[in-house]
Tab-separated table of C-alpha atoms in Angstrom:
chain	number	residue	atom	x	y	z
Q	1470	MET	CA	-11.655	5.068	-7.185
Q	1471	LYS	CA	-9.250	7.889	-6.428
Q	1472	LYS	CA	-10.671	8.311	-2.970
Q	1473	TYR	CA	-10.291	4.558	-2.329
Q	1474	LEU	CA	-6.578	4.660	-3.359
Q	1475	ILE	CA	-6.004	7.668	-1.160
Q	1476	SER	CA	-7.628	5.960	1.790
Q	1477	LEU	CA	-5.621	2.802	1.167
Q	1478	LEU	CA	-2.388	4.696	0.965
Q	1479	TYR	CA	-3.210	6.523	4.166
Q	1480	LEU	CA	-3.948	3.278	5.957
Q	1481	CYS	CA	-0.666	1.765	4.771
Q	1482	CYS	CA	1.191	4.783	6.130
Q	1483	VAL	CA	-0.582	4.581	9.514
Q	1484	ILE	CA	0.298	0.913	9.806
Q	1485	SER	CA	3.888	1.478	8.863
Q	1486	VAL	CA	4.244	4.287	11.427
Q	1487	CYS	CA	2.550	2.138	14.094
Q	1488	SER	CA	4.864	-0.840	13.378
Q	1489	GLN	CA	7.924	1.424	13.499
Q	1490	ASN	CA	6.825	2.855	16.857
Q	1491	ILE	CA	6.447	-0.697	18.275
Q	1492	GLU	CA	9.890	-1.678	17.045
Q	1493	ASP	CA	11.434	1.476	18.545
Q	1494	ASN	CA	9.755	0.888	21.900
Q	1495	ILE	CA	10.862	-2.768	22.085
Q	1496	ARG	CA	14.455	-1.814	21.174
Q	1497	LYS	CA	14.664	1.106	23.587
Q	1498	ALA	CA	13.159	-0.877	26.520
Q	1499	ASN	CA	15.772	-3.610	26.166
Q	1500	ALA	CA	18.773	-1.448	25.293
Q	1501	VAL	CA	18.987	-0.082	28.861
Q	1502	HIS	CA	19.843	-3.510	30.323
Q	1503	HIS	CA	23.595	-4.315	30.376
Q	1504	TYR	CA	23.113	-7.650	32.139
Q	1505	THR	CA	20.253	-10.046	31.912
Q	1506	LYS	CA	19.346	-13.306	33.596
Q	1507	CYS	CA	16.153	-15.384	32.891
Q	1508	LYS	CA	14.740	-18.890	32.908
Q	1509	PHE	CA	14.028	-20.637	29.657
Q	1510	THR	CA	12.382	-23.709	28.353
Q	1511	GLN	CA	13.243	-25.278	24.987
Q	1512	GLU	CA	10.914	-27.531	22.916
Q	1513	LYS	CA	13.016	-29.236	20.256
Q	1514	HIS	CA	10.933	-31.051	17.588
Q	1515	LEU	CA	12.252	-33.415	14.892
Q	1516	VAL	CA	9.725	-34.216	12.153
Q	1517	VAL	CA	11.403	-37.339	10.667
Q	1518	ILE	CA	11.234	-39.364	13.862
Q	1519	ASP	CA	8.218	-37.382	15.265
Q	1520	LYS	CA	10.085	-36.654	18.496
Q	1521	THR	CA	9.883	-33.650	20.827
Q	1522	GLU	CA	12.503	-33.028	23.462
Q	1523	LEU	CA	11.893	-30.733	26.342
Q	1524	LEU	CA	14.762	-28.846	27.966
Q	1525	ASP	CA	15.135	-26.012	30.407
Q	1526	GLY	CA	17.697	-23.856	32.147
Q	1527	ILE	CA	19.059	-20.306	32.786
Q	1528	LEU	CA	19.987	-17.841	30.058
Q	1529	TYR	CA	22.530	-15.125	30.673
Q	1530	LEU	CA	23.101	-12.080	28.476
Q	1531	LYS	CA	25.931	-9.535	28.780
Q	1532	GLU	CA	26.847	-6.384	26.934
Q	1533	ASN	CA	29.188	-6.787	23.941
Q	1534	ASP	CA	27.031	-9.621	22.623
Q	1535	LYS	CA	27.835	-12.376	25.074
Q	1536	LEU	CA	25.154	-14.991	25.693
Q	1537	SER	CA	25.079	-18.335	27.395
Q	1538	MET	CA	22.454	-20.967	28.009
Q	1539	HIS	CA	23.027	-23.157	31.044
Q	1540	TYR	CA	20.841	-26.208	30.803
Q	1541	SER	CA	19.528	-28.064	33.825
Q	1542	SER	CA	21.080	-31.145	32.267
Q	1543	SER	CA	24.909	-30.796	32.684
Q	1544	THR	CA	25.426	-32.470	29.285
Q	1545	ASN	CA	24.056	-29.453	27.421
Q	1546	PHE	CA	25.497	-25.980	27.241
Q	1547	LEU	CA	25.625	-23.120	24.712
Q	1548	SER	CA	27.814	-20.008	24.765
Q	1549	ILE	CA	28.339	-17.131	22.349
Q	1550	ASN	CA	31.365	-14.958	23.196
Q	1551	SER	CA	32.162	-12.268	20.688
Q	1552	ASP	CA	33.236	-14.243	17.537
Q	1553	LEU	CA	33.217	-17.690	19.167
Q	1554	PHE	CA	30.308	-20.165	19.245
Q	1555	TYR	CA	30.295	-23.225	21.488
Q	1556	MET	CA	27.547	-25.813	21.841
Q	1557	LYS	CA	27.637	-29.037	23.862
Q	1558	THR	CA	24.876	-31.629	23.301
Q	1559	GLY	CA	25.548	-34.821	25.202
Q	1560	LYS	CA	28.930	-36.042	24.071
Q	1561	LYS	CA	28.875	-33.933	20.879
Q	1562	ILE	CA	30.753	-30.599	20.981
Q	1563	ILE	CA	30.708	-27.905	18.286
Q	1564	LYS	CA	33.168	-25.041	18.309
Q	1565	ALA	CA	33.068	-22.432	15.489
Q	1566	ARG	CA	34.185	-18.950	14.625
Q	1567	LEU	CA	31.132	-16.961	13.577
Q	1568	ASN	CA	32.982	-15.192	10.783
Q	1569	ASN	CA	33.535	-18.583	9.125
Q	1570	ASN	CA	30.206	-20.238	9.705
Q	1571	GLU	CA	27.000	-18.719	8.248
Q	1572	MET	CA	24.645	-21.222	10.066
Q	1573	PHE	CA	25.953	-20.455	13.554
Q	1574	ARG	CA	26.383	-16.799	12.834
Q	1575	GLN	CA	22.648	-16.588	11.951
Q	1576	LEU	CA	21.659	-18.547	15.045
Q	1577	SER	CA	23.830	-16.340	17.276
Q	1578	SER	CA	22.397	-13.229	15.710
Q	1579	LEU	CA	18.843	-14.428	16.217
Q	1580	LEU	CA	19.368	-15.286	19.928
Q	1581	ILE	CA	21.214	-12.045	20.885
Q	1582	ASN	CA	19.277	-9.597	18.688
Q	1583	SER	CA	15.909	-10.957	19.639
Q	1584	MET	CA	16.777	-10.411	23.336
Q	1585	TYR	CA	17.797	-6.827	22.647
Q	1586	GLY	CA	14.794	-6.262	20.377
Q	1587	ARG	CA	16.973	-5.424	17.336
Q	1588	LEU	CA	14.355	-6.425	14.743
Q	1589	ASP	CA	16.038	-4.679	11.779
Q	1590	GLU	CA	19.205	-6.619	12.347
Q	1591	ILE	CA	17.280	-9.894	12.417
Q	1592	GLN	CA	15.444	-9.022	9.170
Q	1593	SER	CA	18.794	-8.200	7.555
Q	1594	ILE	CA	20.647	-11.375	8.490
Q	1595	THR	CA	17.702	-13.628	7.722
Q	1596	ASN	CA	16.885	-11.779	4.515
Q	1597	SER	CA	13.171	-12.150	5.179
Q	1598	ASP	CA	9.892	-10.310	5.163
Q	1599	LYS	CA	8.706	-8.916	8.511
Q	1600	THR	CA	5.177	-8.419	9.868
Q	1601	ILE	CA	4.048	-7.112	13.296
Q	1602	THR	CA	0.723	-7.973	14.849
Q	1603	SER	CA	-0.559	-7.979	18.364
Q	1604	ASP	CA	-3.147	-9.365	20.819
Q	1605	ASP	CA	-4.172	-8.291	24.249
Q	1606	LYS	CA	-0.821	-9.148	25.942
Q	1607	TYR	CA	1.812	-9.497	23.212
Q	1608	TYR	CA	3.485	-7.968	20.161
Q	1609	ILE	CA	4.089	-10.768	17.639
Q	1610	VAL	CA	6.895	-10.245	15.187
Q	1611	THR	CA	7.087	-12.756	12.298
Q	1612	PHE	CA	10.006	-13.097	9.796
Q	1613	THR	CA	9.125	-15.233	6.782
Q	1614	LYS	CA	11.087	-16.344	3.699
Q	1615	GLU	CA	9.013	-17.087	0.597
Q	1616	LYS	CA	11.819	-18.581	-1.370
Q	1617	LYS	CA	13.084	-21.930	-0.160
Q	1618	GLN	CA	16.754	-21.968	0.685
Q	1619	VAL	CA	19.280	-24.743	1.568
Q	1620	LYS	CA	20.208	-23.178	4.869
Q	1621	GLY	CA	18.527	-20.917	7.422
Q	1622	TYR	CA	15.092	-20.718	8.883
Q	1623	LYS	CA	11.755	-20.623	6.979
Q	1624	THR	CA	10.001	-18.746	9.774
Q	1625	VAL	CA	11.051	-16.958	12.888
Q	1626	VAL	CA	8.319	-15.832	15.321
Q	1627	LEU	CA	9.069	-13.558	18.311
Q	1628	LYS	CA	6.643	-12.625	21.083
Q	1629	TYR	CA	7.275	-9.541	23.295
Q	1630	SER	CA	5.140	-8.636	26.312
Q	1631	LYS	CA	3.295	-5.405	25.863
Q	1632	SER	CA	3.822	-4.357	29.451
Q	1633	LYS	CA	7.617	-4.752	29.743
Q	1634	LYS	CA	8.672	-5.324	26.092
Q	1635	GLN	CA	10.505	-8.496	27.163
Q	1636	LEU	CA	10.991	-11.432	24.769
Q	1637	VAL	CA	8.782	-14.202	26.141
Q	1638	GLU	CA	8.788	-16.633	23.213
Q	1639	MET	CA	10.830	-17.418	20.149
Q	1640	LYS	CA	10.068	-20.107	17.540
Q	1641	LEU	CA	12.628	-21.037	14.892
Q	1642	GLU	CA	11.252	-23.263	12.182
Q	1643	GLU	CA	13.313	-24.873	9.418
Q	1644	TYR	CA	12.170	-25.773	5.922
Q	1645	SER	CA	12.079	-29.464	6.964
Q	1646	GLY	CA	9.432	-28.710	9.623
Q	1647	ASN	CA	11.849	-29.152	12.491
Q	1648	TYR	CA	11.636	-26.362	14.988
Q	1649	ASN	CA	12.915	-24.975	18.340
Q	1650	LEU	CA	10.490	-23.151	20.558
Q	1651	TYR	CA	11.971	-21.146	23.435
Q	1652	LYS	CA	9.962	-19.624	26.209
Q	1653	LEU	CA	11.538	-17.102	28.624
Q	1654	SER	CA	10.345	-15.943	31.987
Q	1655	ASN	CA	11.456	-14.652	35.451
Q	1656	TYR	CA	13.699	-11.885	34.147
Q	1657	GLU	CA	16.311	-10.302	36.382
Q	1658	TYR	CA	18.715	-7.475	35.716
Q	1659	PRO	CA	21.713	-7.840	37.951
Q	1660	SER	CA	24.434	-5.162	38.295
Q	1661	SER	CA	27.042	-7.547	36.829
Q	1662	LEU	CA	27.724	-11.060	35.459
Q	1663	SER	CA	30.861	-13.061	35.786
Q	1664	ASP	CA	32.789	-13.778	32.527
Q	1665	ASP	CA	33.004	-17.318	33.732
Q	1666	LEU	CA	29.329	-17.799	32.729
Q	1667	PHE	CA	30.291	-17.280	29.092
Q	1668	ARG	CA	33.624	-19.201	29.119
Q	1669	ILE	CA	34.320	-21.437	26.193
Q	1670	GLU	CA	36.541	-24.437	26.934
């Protein structure tokens, strides 16, 4: 029995060290990029009406936590600029200060920190359990909340490529079953990005 417990403890330590190494590698690989541009697709599913909307566009990320998503449809746009959050969906426009809005602060943190591979920050703001698994091509990081809450996400799943440590997929699932699935590709790392790309009207 004692040998079994020692072996189990050793295995847990090995898994913990391995997971920490993966986290460190993902974070370090993405920290070196001051400017990022990539393509994205978004699958937006609403359970109540059983409807899935497919969107796409270009995502821009700039140091000091600036992120914008320019959708192919000119009626959609999202920008996070320091403490400001702006989202346009058709004729609906949402403006908010992140310090005053927990929901948009969490969404902003998820989008930006997942791109930079800041997994500890994501776990902290979502107050969730974290597990890391892998397959032949990807590291899969899952954040799960056991206790149902009024706001926030039930599950967040991030996929990073093993080769370049880039975020290639992010799924945000609500307690209602609604979810957003983002897929990212064609990464570029330009020498600069104009502030106009993140401008909030």
